[in-house]
Coordinates of C-alpha atoms in Angstrom, one line a residue:
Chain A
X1 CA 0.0 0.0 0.0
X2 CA 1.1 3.3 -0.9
X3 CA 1.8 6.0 1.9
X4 CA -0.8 7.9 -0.1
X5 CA -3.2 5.4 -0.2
X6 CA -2.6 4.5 3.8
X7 CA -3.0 8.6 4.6
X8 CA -6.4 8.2 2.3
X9 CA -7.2 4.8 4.5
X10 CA -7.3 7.2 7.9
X11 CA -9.3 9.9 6.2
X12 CA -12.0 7.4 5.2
X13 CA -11.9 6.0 8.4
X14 CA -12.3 9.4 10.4
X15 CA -15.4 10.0 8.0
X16 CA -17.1 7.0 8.5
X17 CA -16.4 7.3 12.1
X18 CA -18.4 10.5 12.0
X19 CA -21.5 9.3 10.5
X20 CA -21.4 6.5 12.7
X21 CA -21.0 8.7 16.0
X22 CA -24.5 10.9 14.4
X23 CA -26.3 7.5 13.2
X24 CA -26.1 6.0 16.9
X25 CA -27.3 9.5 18.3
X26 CA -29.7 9.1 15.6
X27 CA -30.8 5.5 16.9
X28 CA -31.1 6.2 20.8
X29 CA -27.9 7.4 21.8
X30 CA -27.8 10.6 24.0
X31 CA -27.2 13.8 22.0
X32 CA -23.8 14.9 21.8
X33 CA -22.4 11.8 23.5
X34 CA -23.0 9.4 20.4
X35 CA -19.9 7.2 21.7
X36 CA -18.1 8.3 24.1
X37 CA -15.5 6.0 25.4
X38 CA -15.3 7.8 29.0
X39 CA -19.2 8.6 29.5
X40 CA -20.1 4.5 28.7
X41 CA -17.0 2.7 30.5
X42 CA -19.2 5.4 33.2
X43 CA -22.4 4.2 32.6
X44 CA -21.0 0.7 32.4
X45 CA -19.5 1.1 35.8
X46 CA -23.1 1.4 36.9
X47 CA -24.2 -1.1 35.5
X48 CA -21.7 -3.4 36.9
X49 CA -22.7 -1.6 40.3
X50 CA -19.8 0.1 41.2
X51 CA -21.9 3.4 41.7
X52 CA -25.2 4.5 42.5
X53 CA -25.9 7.5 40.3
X54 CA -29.3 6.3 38.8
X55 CA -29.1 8.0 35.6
X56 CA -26.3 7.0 34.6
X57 CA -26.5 3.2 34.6
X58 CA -26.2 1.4 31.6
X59 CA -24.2 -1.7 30.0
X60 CA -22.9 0.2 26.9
X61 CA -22.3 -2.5 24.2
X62 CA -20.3 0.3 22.5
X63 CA -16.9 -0.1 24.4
X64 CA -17.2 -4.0 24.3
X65 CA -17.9 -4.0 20.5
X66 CA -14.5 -1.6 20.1
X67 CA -12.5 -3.9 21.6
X68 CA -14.0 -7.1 20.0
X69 CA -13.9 -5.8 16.6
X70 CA -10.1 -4.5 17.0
X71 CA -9.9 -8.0 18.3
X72 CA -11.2 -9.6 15.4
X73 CA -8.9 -7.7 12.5
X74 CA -6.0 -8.6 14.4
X75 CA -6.6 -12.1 14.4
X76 CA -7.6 -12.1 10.9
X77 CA -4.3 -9.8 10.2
X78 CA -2.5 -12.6 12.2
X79 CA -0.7 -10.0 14.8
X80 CA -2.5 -10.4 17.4
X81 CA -0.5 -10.6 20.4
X82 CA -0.2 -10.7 24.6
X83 CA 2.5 -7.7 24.8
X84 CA 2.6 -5.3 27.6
X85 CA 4.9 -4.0 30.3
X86 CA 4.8 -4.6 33.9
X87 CA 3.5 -1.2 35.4
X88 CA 0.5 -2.0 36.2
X89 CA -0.1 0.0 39.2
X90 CA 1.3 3.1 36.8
X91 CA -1.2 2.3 34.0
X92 CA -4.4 1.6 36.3
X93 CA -3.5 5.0 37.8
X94 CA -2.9 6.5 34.6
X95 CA -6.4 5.4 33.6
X96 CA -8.4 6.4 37.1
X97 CA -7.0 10.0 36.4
X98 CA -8.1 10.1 32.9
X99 CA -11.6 9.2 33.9
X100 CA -11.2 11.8 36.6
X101 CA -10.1 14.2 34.0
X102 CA -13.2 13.0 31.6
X103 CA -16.2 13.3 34.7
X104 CA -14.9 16.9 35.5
X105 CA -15.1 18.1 31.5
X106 CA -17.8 15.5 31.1
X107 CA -16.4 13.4 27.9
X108 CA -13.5 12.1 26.4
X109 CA -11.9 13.8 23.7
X110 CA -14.1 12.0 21.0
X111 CA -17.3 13.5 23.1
X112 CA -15.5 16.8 23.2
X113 CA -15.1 16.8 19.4
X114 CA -19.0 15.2 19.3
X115 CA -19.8 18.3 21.2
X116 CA -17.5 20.8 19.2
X117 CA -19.2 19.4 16.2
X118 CA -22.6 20.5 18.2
X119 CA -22.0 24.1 18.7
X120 CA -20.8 23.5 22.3
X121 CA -18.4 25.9 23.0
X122 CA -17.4 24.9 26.5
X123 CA -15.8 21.7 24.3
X124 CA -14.0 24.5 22.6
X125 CA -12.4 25.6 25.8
X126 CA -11.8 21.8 26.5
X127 CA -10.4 21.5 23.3
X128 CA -7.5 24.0 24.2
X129 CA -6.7 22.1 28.0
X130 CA -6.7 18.7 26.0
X131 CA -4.0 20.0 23.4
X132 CA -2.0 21.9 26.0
X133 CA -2.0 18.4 28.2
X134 CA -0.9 16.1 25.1
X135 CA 2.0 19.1 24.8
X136 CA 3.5 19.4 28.4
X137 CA 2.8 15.2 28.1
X138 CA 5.0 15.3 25.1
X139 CA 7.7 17.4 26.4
X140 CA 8.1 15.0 29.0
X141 CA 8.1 12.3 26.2
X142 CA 10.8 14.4 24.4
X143 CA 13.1 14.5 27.7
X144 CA 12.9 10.5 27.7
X145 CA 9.6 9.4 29.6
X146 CA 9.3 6.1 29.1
X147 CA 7.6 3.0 30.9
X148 CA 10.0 0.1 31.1
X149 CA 10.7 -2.4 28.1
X150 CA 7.5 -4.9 27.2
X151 CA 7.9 -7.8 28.7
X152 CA 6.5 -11.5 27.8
X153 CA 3.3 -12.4 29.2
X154 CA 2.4 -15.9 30.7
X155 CA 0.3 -18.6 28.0
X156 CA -2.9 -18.0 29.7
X157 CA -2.8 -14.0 29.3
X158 CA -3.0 -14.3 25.9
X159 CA -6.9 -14.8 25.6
X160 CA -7.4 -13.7 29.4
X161 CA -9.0 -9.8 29.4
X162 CA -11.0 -11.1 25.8
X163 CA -12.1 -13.8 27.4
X164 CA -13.7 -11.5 29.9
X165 CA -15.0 -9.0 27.3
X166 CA -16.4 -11.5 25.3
X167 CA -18.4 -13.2 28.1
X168 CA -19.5 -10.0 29.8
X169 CA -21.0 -9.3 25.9
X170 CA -22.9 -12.7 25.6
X171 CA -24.4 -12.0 29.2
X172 CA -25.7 -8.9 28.1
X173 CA -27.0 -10.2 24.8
X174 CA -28.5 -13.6 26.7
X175 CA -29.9 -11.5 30.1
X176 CA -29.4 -7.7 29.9
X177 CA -31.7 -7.8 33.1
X178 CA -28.3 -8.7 34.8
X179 CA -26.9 -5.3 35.1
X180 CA -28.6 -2.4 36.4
X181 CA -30.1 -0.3 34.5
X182 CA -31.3 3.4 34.6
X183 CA -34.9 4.7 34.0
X184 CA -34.3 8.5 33.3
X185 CA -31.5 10.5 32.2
X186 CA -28.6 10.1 29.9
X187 CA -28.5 6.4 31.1
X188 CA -31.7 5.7 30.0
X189 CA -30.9 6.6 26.4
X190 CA -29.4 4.3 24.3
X191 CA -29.9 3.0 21.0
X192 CA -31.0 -1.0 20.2
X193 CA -28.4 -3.2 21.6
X194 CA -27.3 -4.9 19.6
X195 CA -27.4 -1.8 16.6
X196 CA -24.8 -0.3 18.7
X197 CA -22.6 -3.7 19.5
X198 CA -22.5 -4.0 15.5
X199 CA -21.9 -0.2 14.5
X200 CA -19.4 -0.1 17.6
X201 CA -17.4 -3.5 15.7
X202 CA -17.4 -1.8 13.4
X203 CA -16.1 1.4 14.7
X204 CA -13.3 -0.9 16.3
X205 CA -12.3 -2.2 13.1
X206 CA -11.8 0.9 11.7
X207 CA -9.7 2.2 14.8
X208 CA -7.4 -0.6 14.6
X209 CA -7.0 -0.1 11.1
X210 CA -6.5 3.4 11.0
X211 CA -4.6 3.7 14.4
X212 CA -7.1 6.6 15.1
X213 CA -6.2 8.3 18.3
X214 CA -6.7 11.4 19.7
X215 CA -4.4 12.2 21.7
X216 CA -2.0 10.7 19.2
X217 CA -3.2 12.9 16.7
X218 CA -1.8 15.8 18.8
X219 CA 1.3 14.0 20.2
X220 CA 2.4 13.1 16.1
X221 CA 2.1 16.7 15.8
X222 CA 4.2 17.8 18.7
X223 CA 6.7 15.3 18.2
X224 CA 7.0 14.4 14.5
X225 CA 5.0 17.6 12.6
X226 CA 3.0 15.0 10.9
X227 CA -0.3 16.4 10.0
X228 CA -1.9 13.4 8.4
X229 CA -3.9 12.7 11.6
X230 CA -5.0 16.1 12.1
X231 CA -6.5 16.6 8.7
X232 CA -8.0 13.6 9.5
X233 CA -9.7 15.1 12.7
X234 CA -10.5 18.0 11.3
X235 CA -12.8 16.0 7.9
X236 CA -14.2 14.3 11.7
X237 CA -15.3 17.5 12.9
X238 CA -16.5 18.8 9.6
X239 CA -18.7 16.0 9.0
X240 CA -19.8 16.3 12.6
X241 CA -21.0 19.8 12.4
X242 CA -22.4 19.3 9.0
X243 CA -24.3 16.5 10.3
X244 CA -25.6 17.8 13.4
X245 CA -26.8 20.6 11.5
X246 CA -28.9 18.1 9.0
X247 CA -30.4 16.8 12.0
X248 CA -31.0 19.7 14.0
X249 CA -28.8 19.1 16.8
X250 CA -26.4 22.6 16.0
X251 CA -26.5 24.8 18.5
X252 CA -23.9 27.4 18.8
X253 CA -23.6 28.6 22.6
X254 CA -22.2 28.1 25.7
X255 CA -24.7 27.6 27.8
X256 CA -27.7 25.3 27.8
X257 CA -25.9 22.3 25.9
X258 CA -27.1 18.5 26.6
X259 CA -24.9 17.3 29.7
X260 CA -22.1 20.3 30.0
X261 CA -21.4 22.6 32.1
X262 CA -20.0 26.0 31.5
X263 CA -17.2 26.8 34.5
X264 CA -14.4 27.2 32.3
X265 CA -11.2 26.7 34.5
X266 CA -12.7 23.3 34.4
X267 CA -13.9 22.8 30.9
X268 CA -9.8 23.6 30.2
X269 CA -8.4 21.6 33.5
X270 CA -10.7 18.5 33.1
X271 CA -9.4 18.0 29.3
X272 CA -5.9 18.8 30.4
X273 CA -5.7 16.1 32.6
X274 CA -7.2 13.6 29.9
X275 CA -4.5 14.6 27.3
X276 CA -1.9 14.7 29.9
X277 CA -2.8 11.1 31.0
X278 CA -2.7 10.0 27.7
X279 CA 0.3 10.4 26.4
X280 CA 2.0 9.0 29.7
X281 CA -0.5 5.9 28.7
X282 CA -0.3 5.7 25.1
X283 CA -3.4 6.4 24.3
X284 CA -6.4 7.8 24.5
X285 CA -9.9 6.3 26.1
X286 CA -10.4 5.3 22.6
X287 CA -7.2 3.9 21.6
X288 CA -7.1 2.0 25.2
X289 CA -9.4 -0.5 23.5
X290 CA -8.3 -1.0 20.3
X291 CA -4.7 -1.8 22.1
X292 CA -6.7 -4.3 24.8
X293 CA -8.5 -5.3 21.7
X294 CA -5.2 -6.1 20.0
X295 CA -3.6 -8.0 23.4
X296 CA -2.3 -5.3 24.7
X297 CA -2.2 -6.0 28.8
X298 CA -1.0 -2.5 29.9
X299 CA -4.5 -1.1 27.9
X300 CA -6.4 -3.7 30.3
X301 CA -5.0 -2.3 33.3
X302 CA -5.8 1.5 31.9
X303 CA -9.7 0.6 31.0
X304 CA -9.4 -0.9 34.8
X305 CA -8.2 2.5 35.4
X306 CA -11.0 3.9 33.6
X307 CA -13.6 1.8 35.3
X308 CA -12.6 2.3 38.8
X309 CA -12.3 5.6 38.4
X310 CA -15.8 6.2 37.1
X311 CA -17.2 4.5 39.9
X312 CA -15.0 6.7 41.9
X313 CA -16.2 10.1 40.6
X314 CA -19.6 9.4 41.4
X315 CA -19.3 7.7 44.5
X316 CA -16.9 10.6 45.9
X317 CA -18.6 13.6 44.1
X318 CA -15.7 14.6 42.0
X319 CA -17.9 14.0 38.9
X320 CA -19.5 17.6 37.6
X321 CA -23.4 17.5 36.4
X322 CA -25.2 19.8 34.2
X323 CA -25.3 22.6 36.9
X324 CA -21.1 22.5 37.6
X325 CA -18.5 21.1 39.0
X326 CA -19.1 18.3 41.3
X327 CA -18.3 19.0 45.3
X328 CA -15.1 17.4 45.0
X329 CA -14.2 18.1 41.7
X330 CA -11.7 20.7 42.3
X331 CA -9.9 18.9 45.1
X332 CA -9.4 15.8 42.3
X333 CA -8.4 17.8 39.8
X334 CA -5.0 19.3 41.8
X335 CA -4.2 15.5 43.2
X336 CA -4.9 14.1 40.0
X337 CA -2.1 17.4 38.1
X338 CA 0.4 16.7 40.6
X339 CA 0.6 12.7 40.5
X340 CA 0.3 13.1 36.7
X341 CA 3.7 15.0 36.7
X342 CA 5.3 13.0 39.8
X343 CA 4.1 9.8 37.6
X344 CA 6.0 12.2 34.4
X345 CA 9.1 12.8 36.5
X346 CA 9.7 9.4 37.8
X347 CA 9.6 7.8 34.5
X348 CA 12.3 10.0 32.7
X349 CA 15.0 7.6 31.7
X350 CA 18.4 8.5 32.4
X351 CA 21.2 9.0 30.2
X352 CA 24.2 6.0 31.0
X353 CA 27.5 8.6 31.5
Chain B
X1 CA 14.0 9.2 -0.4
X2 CA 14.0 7.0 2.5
X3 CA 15.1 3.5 1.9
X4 CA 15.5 2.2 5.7
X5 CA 13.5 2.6 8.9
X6 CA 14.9 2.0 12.4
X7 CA 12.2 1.5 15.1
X8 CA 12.8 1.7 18.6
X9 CA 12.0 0.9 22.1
X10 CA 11.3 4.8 23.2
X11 CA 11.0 8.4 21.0
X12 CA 13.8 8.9 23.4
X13 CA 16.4 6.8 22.4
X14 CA 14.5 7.7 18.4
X15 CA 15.8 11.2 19.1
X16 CA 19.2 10.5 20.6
X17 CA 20.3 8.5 17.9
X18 CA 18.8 11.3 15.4
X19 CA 21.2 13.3 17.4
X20 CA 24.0 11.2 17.3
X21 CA 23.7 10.4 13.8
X22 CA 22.4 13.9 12.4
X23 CA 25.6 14.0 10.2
X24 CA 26.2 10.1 9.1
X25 CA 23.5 10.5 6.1
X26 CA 22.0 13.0 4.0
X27 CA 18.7 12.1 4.8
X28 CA 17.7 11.4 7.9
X29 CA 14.2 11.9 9.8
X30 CA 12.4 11.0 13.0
X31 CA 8.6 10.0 12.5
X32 CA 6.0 7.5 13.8
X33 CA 6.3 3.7 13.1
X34 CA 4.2 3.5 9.8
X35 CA 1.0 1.2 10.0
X36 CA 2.2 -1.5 7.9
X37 CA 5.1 -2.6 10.3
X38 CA 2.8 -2.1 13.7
X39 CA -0.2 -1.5 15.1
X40 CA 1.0 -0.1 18.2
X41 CA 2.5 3.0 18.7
X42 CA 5.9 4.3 18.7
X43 CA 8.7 5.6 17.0
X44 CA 11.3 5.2 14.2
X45 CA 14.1 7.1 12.1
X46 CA 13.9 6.8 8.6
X47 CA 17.0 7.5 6.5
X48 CA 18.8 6.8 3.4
X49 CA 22.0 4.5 3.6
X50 CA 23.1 1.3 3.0
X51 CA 20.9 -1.3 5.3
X52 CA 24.1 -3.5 5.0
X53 CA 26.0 -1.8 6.9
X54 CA 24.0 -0.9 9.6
X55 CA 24.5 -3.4 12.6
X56 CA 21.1 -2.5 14.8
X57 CA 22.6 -4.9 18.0
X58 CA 25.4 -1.4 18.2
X59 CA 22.4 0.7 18.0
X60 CA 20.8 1.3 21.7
X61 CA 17.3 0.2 22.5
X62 CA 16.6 -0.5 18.8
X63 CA 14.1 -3.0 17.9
X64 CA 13.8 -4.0 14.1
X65 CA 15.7 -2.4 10.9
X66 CA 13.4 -2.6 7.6
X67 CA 14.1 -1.9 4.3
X68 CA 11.9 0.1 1.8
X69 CA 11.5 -1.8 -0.9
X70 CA 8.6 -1.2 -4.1
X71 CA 6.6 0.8 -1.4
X72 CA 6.8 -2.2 1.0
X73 CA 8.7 -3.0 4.3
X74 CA 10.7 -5.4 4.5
X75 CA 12.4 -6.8 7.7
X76 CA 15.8 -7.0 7.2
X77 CA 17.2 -7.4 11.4
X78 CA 15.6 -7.6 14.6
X79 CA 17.2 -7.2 17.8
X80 CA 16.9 -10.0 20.5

């Protein structure tokens, strides 16, 4: 394949990605949140019971179906593989904070280009704290941050975490009335099962593909100067805005936007944190499955991360609502900054005199 | 233009041997490991010289040199 053709493959695939974000808000989905990573591991988290916020309790097929379909190309492609290294603490940190980082902006970066592409301009404000995290994350990357060398995982790791995803999936499919579920509110909004499970295989085909990653659409940028991801997110957020306007869902303005809030330290901090986090991960929420879908064991430990810490933000009122920041938002957003850059620090590989 | 890619464990040890090396060939660049040789992310040099005389066990933390060849890569060394 020419480099051409391969930059033409990730345009595609940020387009069809697009429509498919707007055809699941389309079939259910809640408005500007079409498939956000962070907002369903969330709503999975409380489904699973690991919180008690009753409207956001949902088993989101999307996230299993990203990491199944990224599963199923690299088998076909025959490199599927158990790699990883062994910081796993690191990584499950790494993951908590970028969920913490999520629940205070309210979305991941692909919801905070969903919501861009709606006319939110809080997601605008986000925009600017994600970029400015991926950049201090890449200085630190361009000083020599580094997790340790991949190590070989036992036999039985192989298949272990897909083994997991796979079954949670056929226990939804076989008796959905085994995980909570909510009644009102975003949780309550979701489009057919098992349309989402397909379009999100889909969606995970593509990723894996493509390598789509937000954050390392940025990171390319700061640390190469390659634009072909960029122009890639930007035909993403051009087909977003187009789209929500076909539908009716553009609305240009700060305030009064479908699950956001408009304090704008936080907007900028919360996103910060995500980009931050996921350079010092590899990855962002996104990109966390396709690598778990792909064998990936450090991913597994971030989407722990992930999950734990959406259970956390609720349970300990960090998580911000439609009217602001949550209680103890604030408070989680400096611990969260100053382990991130502790984590950063600790992690820069020395130069052998 | 470029005819071999070097990928290795960290950007850091990427950019030191762009550093290092800056000088050694006319054409020389840092960039991210193309699709076709990984799924996962990372980085590589790219540069044009002679693969034959590259030895990548001398070359710190590198993993795998590949040739360009027809538009394809080709593996041409891997380190242990």
């Amino acid at each position: 394949m020419s480099i051409k053709k391969e930059n033409l493959q990730i345009y595609i695939g940020f387009i069809i990605f697009a429509i498919l974000a707007l055809f699941l808000m389309i079939q259910g989905n809640p408005a500007n949140m079409g498939i956000c990573t962070a907002c369903f591991i969330r709503d999975i988290a409380g489904a699973l019971g690991l919180h008690s916020a009753g409207k956001v309790q949902y088993f989101r097929p999307e996230v299993f179906g990203f990491i199944i379909g990224a599963f199923v190309l690299a088998m076909v492609k025959k490199d599927y593989k158990s790699s990883g290294t062994s910081n796993y603490a690191t990584n499950f940190i790494l993951g908590f904070i970028m969920m913490i980082g999520s629940l205070i902006f309210l979305g991941c970066p692909l919801r905070m280009t969903l919501r861009m592409g709606a006319g939110d301009l809080n997601a605008y404000v986000g925009f600017f704290g994600f970029v400015g995290g991926i950049g201090v994350g890449s200085l630190f990357v361009k000083k020599g941050y580094s997790l340790s060398k991949k190590v070989e995982t036992a036999p039985s790791e192989k298949y272990a975490g897909i083994s997991i995803i796979i079954a949670l999936t056929l226990i939804a499919l076989v008796s959905p009335t085994s995980f909570l579920a909510s009644t009102e509110g975003p949780g309550s909004m979701h489009a057919p099962f098992l349309v989402s499970l397909i379009v999100a295989i889909i969606v995970g085909v593509i990723a894996y593909q493509t390598k789509i990653c937000f954050s390392g659409t940025f990171k390319n940028l700061f640390l190469f100067k390659d634009y072909t991801y960029i122009i890639g997110y930007v035909l993403f957020l051009i087909v977003l805005i187009i789209g929500n306007m076909m539908i009716g869902n553009f609305h240009l303005s700060f305030a009064d936007q479908p699950v956001a809030h408009t304090d704008t330290f936080f907007n900028f901090g919360g996103l910060f944190l995500v980009g931050f986090s996921a350079v010092l991960a590899v990855g962002c929420p996104l990109r966390q499955c396709i690598k778990a879908g792909s064998g990936n064991t450090d991913a597994f430990m971030v989407l722990l991360g992930l999950l734990i810490g959406a259970a956390a933000a609720h349970n300990f009122s960090t998580a911000s609502s439609g009217s602001g920041v949550g209680a103890n938002g604030p408070i989680a957003f400096w611990i969260s900054l100053a382990v991130l850059f502790v984590i950063a620090f600790l992690n820069l590989k020395k130069k052998e005199s | 233009m470029y005819n071999i890619i070097i990928t290795f464990l960290s950007h850091y040890d990427a950019v030191s041997f762009l550093s290092e090396n800056r000088k050694s060939y006319d054409s020389i660049k840092i960039a991210p490991v193309p699709r076709q040789i990984s799924s996962s992310c990372g980085s590589c040099i790219m540069l044009k010289g002679n693969s034959s005389i590259i030895d990548i066990a001398n070359i710190e933390s590198s993993e795998c040199l590949y040739e360009i060849k027809d538009g394809k890569y080709v593996k041409v060394a891997e380190n242990d």
